[in-house]
mmCIF file of C-alpha atoms in Angstrom:
data_model
loop_
_atom_site.group_PDB
_atom_site.id
_atom_site.type_symbol
_atom_site.label_atom_id
_atom_site.label_comp_id
_atom_site.label_asym_id
_atom_site.label_seq_id
_atom_site.Cartn_x
_atom_site.Cartn_y
_atom_site.Cartn_z
ATOM 1 C CA MET M 19 19.155 -33.207 31.898
ATOM 2 C CA LYS M 20 18.169 -36.471 31.740
ATOM 3 C CA LYS M 21 15.038 -36.080 32.060
ATOM 4 C CA ILE M 22 15.155 -33.750 28.231
ATOM 5 C CA PHE M 23 17.116 -36.341 27.500
ATOM 6 C CA LEU M 24 15.299 -39.439 28.409
ATOM 7 C CA THR M 25 11.952 -37.344 26.675
ATOM 8 C CA THR M 26 14.092 -36.264 23.633
ATOM 9 C CA LEU M 27 15.026 -40.049 22.992
ATOM 10 C CA SER M 28 11.579 -41.337 23.664
ATOM 11 C CA VAL M 29 10.093 -38.701 21.085
ATOM 12 C CA LEU M 30 12.478 -39.695 18.707
ATOM 13 C CA ALA M 31 11.441 -43.682 19.027
ATOM 14 C CA LEU M 32 7.630 -42.662 18.070
ATOM 15 C CA GLY M 33 9.168 -40.719 15.141
ATOM 16 C CA VAL M 34 10.687 -43.557 13.905
ATOM 17 C CA SER M 35 8.752 -45.899 14.320
ATOM 18 C CA ASN M 36 6.373 -47.479 11.502
ATOM 19 C CA THR M 37 2.977 -48.012 11.907
ATOM 20 C CA TYR M 38 1.029 -50.419 9.986
ATOM 21 C CA ALA M 39 -3.093 -50.516 9.156
ATOM 22 C CA ALA M 40 -4.856 -53.618 9.847
ATOM 23 C CA GLU M 41 -4.466 -56.348 6.732
ATOM 24 C CA SER M 42 -8.608 -57.083 5.354
ATOM 25 C CA SER M 43 -9.205 -59.426 2.606
ATOM 26 C CA THR M 44 -11.666 -61.353 1.333
ATOM 27 C CA THR M 45 -12.506 -64.150 -0.986
ATOM 28 C CA GLY M 46 -14.134 -63.755 -4.467
ATOM 29 C CA LYS M 47 -16.625 -66.223 -6.840
ATOM 30 C CA ALA M 48 -15.933 -67.508 -10.052
ATOM 31 C CA HIS M 49 -18.842 -68.454 -12.178
ATOM 32 C CA ALA M 50 -19.790 -70.260 -15.109
ATOM 33 C CA THR M 51 -22.801 -72.127 -17.304
ATOM 34 C CA LEU M 52 -22.057 -74.427 -19.753
ATOM 35 C CA LEU M 53 -24.300 -74.942 -22.456
ATOM 36 C CA GLU M 54 -25.447 -77.266 -24.445
ATOM 37 C CA PRO M 55 -24.829 -76.692 -28.708
ATOM 38 C CA THR M 56 -27.175 -75.654 -30.422
ATOM 39 C CA THR M 57 -28.122 -77.446 -33.197
ATOM 40 C CA ILE M 58 -30.442 -77.383 -36.299
ATOM 41 C CA LYS M 59 -31.253 -80.082 -38.335
ATOM 42 C CA GLU M 60 -34.347 -79.437 -41.503
ATOM 43 C CA GLU M 61 -37.158 -81.974 -41.250
ATOM 44 C CA VAL M 62 -39.398 -80.874 -43.790
ATOM 45 C CA GLN M 63 -37.870 -78.986 -47.136
ATOM 46 C CA MET M 64 -40.134 -76.076 -48.515
ATOM 47 C CA GLN M 65 -42.249 -77.086 -51.114
ATOM 48 C CA PHE M 66 -44.173 -74.336 -53.397
ATOM 49 C CA GLY M 67 -46.159 -77.401 -55.633
ATOM 50 C CA ASN M 68 -46.643 -77.642 -59.187
ATOM 51 C CA MET M 69 -47.622 -74.350 -61.226
ATOM 52 C CA LEU M 70 -47.949 -73.192 -64.933
ATOM 53 C CA LYS M 71 -45.887 -70.580 -66.278
ATOM 54 C CA GLY M 72 -46.940 -67.424 -66.854
ATOM 55 C CA ASN M 73 -46.231 -63.845 -64.670
ATOM 56 C CA HIS M 74 -47.181 -64.345 -61.249
ATOM 57 C CA THR M 75 -45.866 -65.374 -57.622
ATOM 58 C CA VAL M 76 -46.747 -68.109 -55.233
ATOM 59 C CA GLU M 77 -46.518 -67.790 -51.775
ATOM 60 C CA ILE M 78 -46.179 -70.655 -48.873
ATOM 61 C CA ASP M 79 -46.804 -68.650 -46.125
ATOM 62 C CA THR M 80 -45.561 -70.194 -42.256
ATOM 63 C CA ALA M 81 -49.112 -71.807 -41.338
ATOM 64 C CA GLY M 82 -48.410 -74.154 -44.585
ATOM 65 C CA ASN M 83 -50.819 -71.763 -46.859
ATOM 66 C CA ARG M 84 -50.655 -71.696 -50.884
ATOM 67 C CA ASN M 85 -51.391 -68.393 -52.230
ATOM 68 C CA GLY M 86 -51.252 -67.089 -55.742
ATOM 69 C CA GLN M 87 -53.645 -66.651 -58.604
ATOM 70 C CA ALA M 88 -55.601 -69.816 -59.141
ATOM 71 C CA GLN M 89 -54.910 -70.055 -62.740
ATOM 72 C CA TYR M 90 -51.343 -70.945 -62.295
ATOM 73 C CA LEU M 91 -51.936 -72.806 -59.269
ATOM 74 C CA ILE M 92 -52.617 -76.946 -60.434
ATOM 75 C CA GLY M 93 -52.303 -79.670 -58.136
ATOM 76 C CA GLY M 94 -50.262 -82.598 -57.922
ATOM 77 C CA ILE M 95 -47.322 -81.646 -54.932
ATOM 78 C CA GLU M 96 -48.604 -80.735 -51.779
ATOM 79 C CA PRO M 97 -47.058 -77.545 -50.597
ATOM 80 C CA LYS M 98 -45.073 -76.983 -47.169
ATOM 81 C CA PRO M 99 -43.283 -74.553 -45.377
ATOM 82 C CA GLY M 100 -39.338 -75.246 -44.814
ATOM 83 C CA GLU M 101 -39.720 -76.676 -41.366
ATOM 84 C CA PHE M 102 -36.671 -77.034 -38.886
ATOM 85 C CA LEU M 103 -35.942 -78.712 -35.700
ATOM 86 C CA ILE M 104 -33.437 -76.479 -33.248
ATOM 87 C CA GLU M 105 -31.783 -78.569 -30.354
ATOM 88 C CA GLY M 106 -30.191 -77.226 -27.562
ATOM 89 C CA THR M 107 -30.069 -75.783 -23.522
ATOM 90 C CA GLU M 108 -33.886 -75.894 -22.221
ATOM 91 C CA ASN M 109 -35.108 -72.174 -22.031
ATOM 92 C CA GLN M 110 -32.284 -70.345 -22.964
ATOM 93 C CA ALA M 111 -32.333 -67.558 -25.490
ATOM 94 C CA ILE M 112 -31.255 -68.047 -28.791
ATOM 95 C CA THR M 113 -31.072 -65.714 -32.264
ATOM 96 C CA ILE M 114 -32.112 -66.797 -35.408
ATOM 97 C CA LYS M 115 -31.547 -65.581 -38.455
ATOM 98 C CA GLY M 116 -32.800 -66.571 -42.295
ATOM 99 C CA PRO M 117 -32.296 -65.503 -45.860
ATOM 100 C CA GLU M 118 -33.567 -62.458 -47.295
ATOM 101 C CA SER M 119 -34.090 -63.594 -50.579
ATOM 102 C CA PHE M 120 -32.556 -67.205 -52.231
ATOM 103 C CA GLU M 121 -33.092 -68.306 -56.192
ATOM 104 C CA VAL M 122 -34.496 -71.858 -57.345
ATOM 105 C CA LYS M 123 -32.240 -72.938 -60.251
ATOM 106 C CA ASP M 124 -33.006 -75.410 -62.404
ATOM 107 C CA GLY M 125 -29.507 -75.660 -64.534
ATOM 108 C CA THR M 126 -28.680 -72.044 -65.447
ATOM 109 C CA ASN M 127 -32.595 -70.953 -65.555
ATOM 110 C CA THR M 128 -33.417 -69.253 -62.506
ATOM 111 C CA MET M 129 -36.487 -67.735 -59.897
ATOM 112 C CA THR M 130 -36.057 -65.795 -56.776
ATOM 113 C CA VAL M 131 -37.684 -66.590 -53.479
ATOM 114 C CA ASP M 132 -38.236 -63.199 -51.734
ATOM 115 C CA ASN M 133 -40.285 -62.179 -48.683
ATOM 116 C CA ILE M 134 -39.154 -64.502 -46.093
ATOM 117 C CA LYS M 135 -41.513 -65.476 -43.161
ATOM 118 C CA MET M 136 -40.134 -67.161 -40.332
ATOM 119 C CA LYS M 137 -41.742 -68.283 -37.074
ATOM 120 C CA LEU M 138 -40.660 -69.959 -33.889
ATOM 121 C CA ASN M 139 -42.848 -72.252 -31.319
ATOM 122 C CA ASP M 140 -45.895 -70.836 -33.154
ATOM 123 C CA GLY M 141 -44.748 -67.119 -32.440
ATOM 124 C CA GLY M 142 -45.295 -64.291 -34.948
ATOM 125 C CA ASP M 143 -43.713 -63.981 -38.443
ATOM 126 C CA GLN M 144 -40.493 -62.386 -38.782
ATOM 127 C CA ASN M 145 -38.801 -60.869 -41.503
ATOM 128 C CA GLY M 146 -36.172 -62.674 -42.719
ATOM 129 C CA GLY M 147 -32.939 -61.347 -43.838
ATOM 130 C CA GLN M 148 -32.741 -60.066 -40.102
ATOM 131 C CA ASN M 149 -31.996 -61.601 -36.357
ATOM 132 C CA PHE M 150 -34.592 -61.879 -34.004
ATOM 133 C CA THR M 151 -35.214 -64.150 -30.676
ATOM 134 C CA GLY M 152 -36.969 -66.699 -29.281
ATOM 135 C CA THR M 153 -36.443 -69.143 -26.428
ATOM 136 C CA ILE M 154 -35.995 -72.768 -26.870
ATOM 137 C CA LYS M 155 -38.685 -74.279 -24.838
ATOM 138 C CA ASP M 156 -38.458 -76.487 -21.324
ATOM 139 C CA ASP M 157 -37.830 -80.241 -23.469
ATOM 140 C CA GLY M 158 -34.639 -78.637 -25.006
ATOM 141 C CA THR M 159 -36.477 -78.262 -28.326
ATOM 142 C CA ALA M 160 -37.631 -75.438 -30.751
ATOM 143 C CA LYS M 161 -39.293 -75.648 -34.047
ATOM 144 C CA LEU M 162 -38.633 -73.104 -37.165
ATOM 145 C CA VAL M 163 -40.853 -72.131 -40.212
ATOM 146 C CA VAL M 164 -40.205 -70.940 -42.947
ATOM 147 C CA GLY M 165 -42.698 -69.390 -45.931
ATOM 148 C CA GLY M 166 -41.442 -67.241 -48.793
ATOM 149 C CA THR M 167 -42.491 -65.701 -52.149
ATOM 150 C CA LEU M 168 -41.503 -67.845 -55.440
ATOM 151 C CA ASN M 169 -41.805 -65.044 -58.402
ATOM 152 C CA VAL M 170 -42.429 -66.640 -61.878
ATOM 153 C CA THR M 171 -42.292 -64.998 -64.961
ATOM 154 C CA ASP M 172 -43.417 -65.973 -68.414
ATOM 155 C CA GLN M 173 -39.901 -66.445 -70.159
ATOM 156 C CA THR M 174 -38.714 -68.773 -67.307
ATOM 157 C CA PRO M 175 -38.617 -72.433 -69.228
ATOM 158 C CA GLU M 176 -40.585 -75.206 -67.955
ATOM 159 C CA GLY M 177 -38.366 -77.425 -65.652
ATOM 160 C CA VAL M 178 -37.691 -78.416 -61.936
ATOM 161 C CA TYR M 179 -36.442 -75.885 -59.552
ATOM 162 C CA GLU M 180 -34.093 -76.411 -56.436
ATOM 163 C CA GLY M 181 -32.188 -74.502 -54.084
ATOM 164 C CA THR M 182 -31.018 -74.045 -50.711
ATOM 165 C CA TYR M 183 -31.231 -71.434 -47.990
ATOM 166 C CA ASP M 184 -28.864 -71.370 -44.916
ATOM 167 C CA VAL M 185 -30.355 -70.546 -41.715
ATOM 168 C CA ILE M 186 -28.106 -69.228 -38.524
ATOM 169 C CA VAL M 187 -28.976 -70.250 -35.025
ATOM 170 C CA ASN M 188 -27.012 -69.086 -32.272
ATOM 171 C CA TYR M 189 -27.609 -68.041 -28.030
#
């Protein structure tokens, strides 16, 4: 009877005991990358130059060429596309968005500039009003050139027309 009692006691002790699995652990890693904030500064203002009144358009392309009907184009002011200097962290991708169109004004009189084209770092032309991507160069800069088409009518009064447009740059 002693043997049966000890065996039963041993079985009961085994059944009541708690068994623990072996614990395991690891260490996770975290990373963060700090970038210089992007900045953008206008270096050259867009300039369509002098022209005569009439129903016509004048285009300034991103290469700096002025295109339009010759009988309306006159000299005196050198036409230029807008040029911007972008600064930020070298070799980082950026997203750029310019206007689809904007107005130039002389008092209450307006003309529309549309067909906006933008070019980053001598790349291909991109349409205004849409996001496009590019890269900041090794020296931490990028050059953005902006052109467009000025729409002139014979009802547009004589004057000096000026306007502004927004260009947005983000990582």
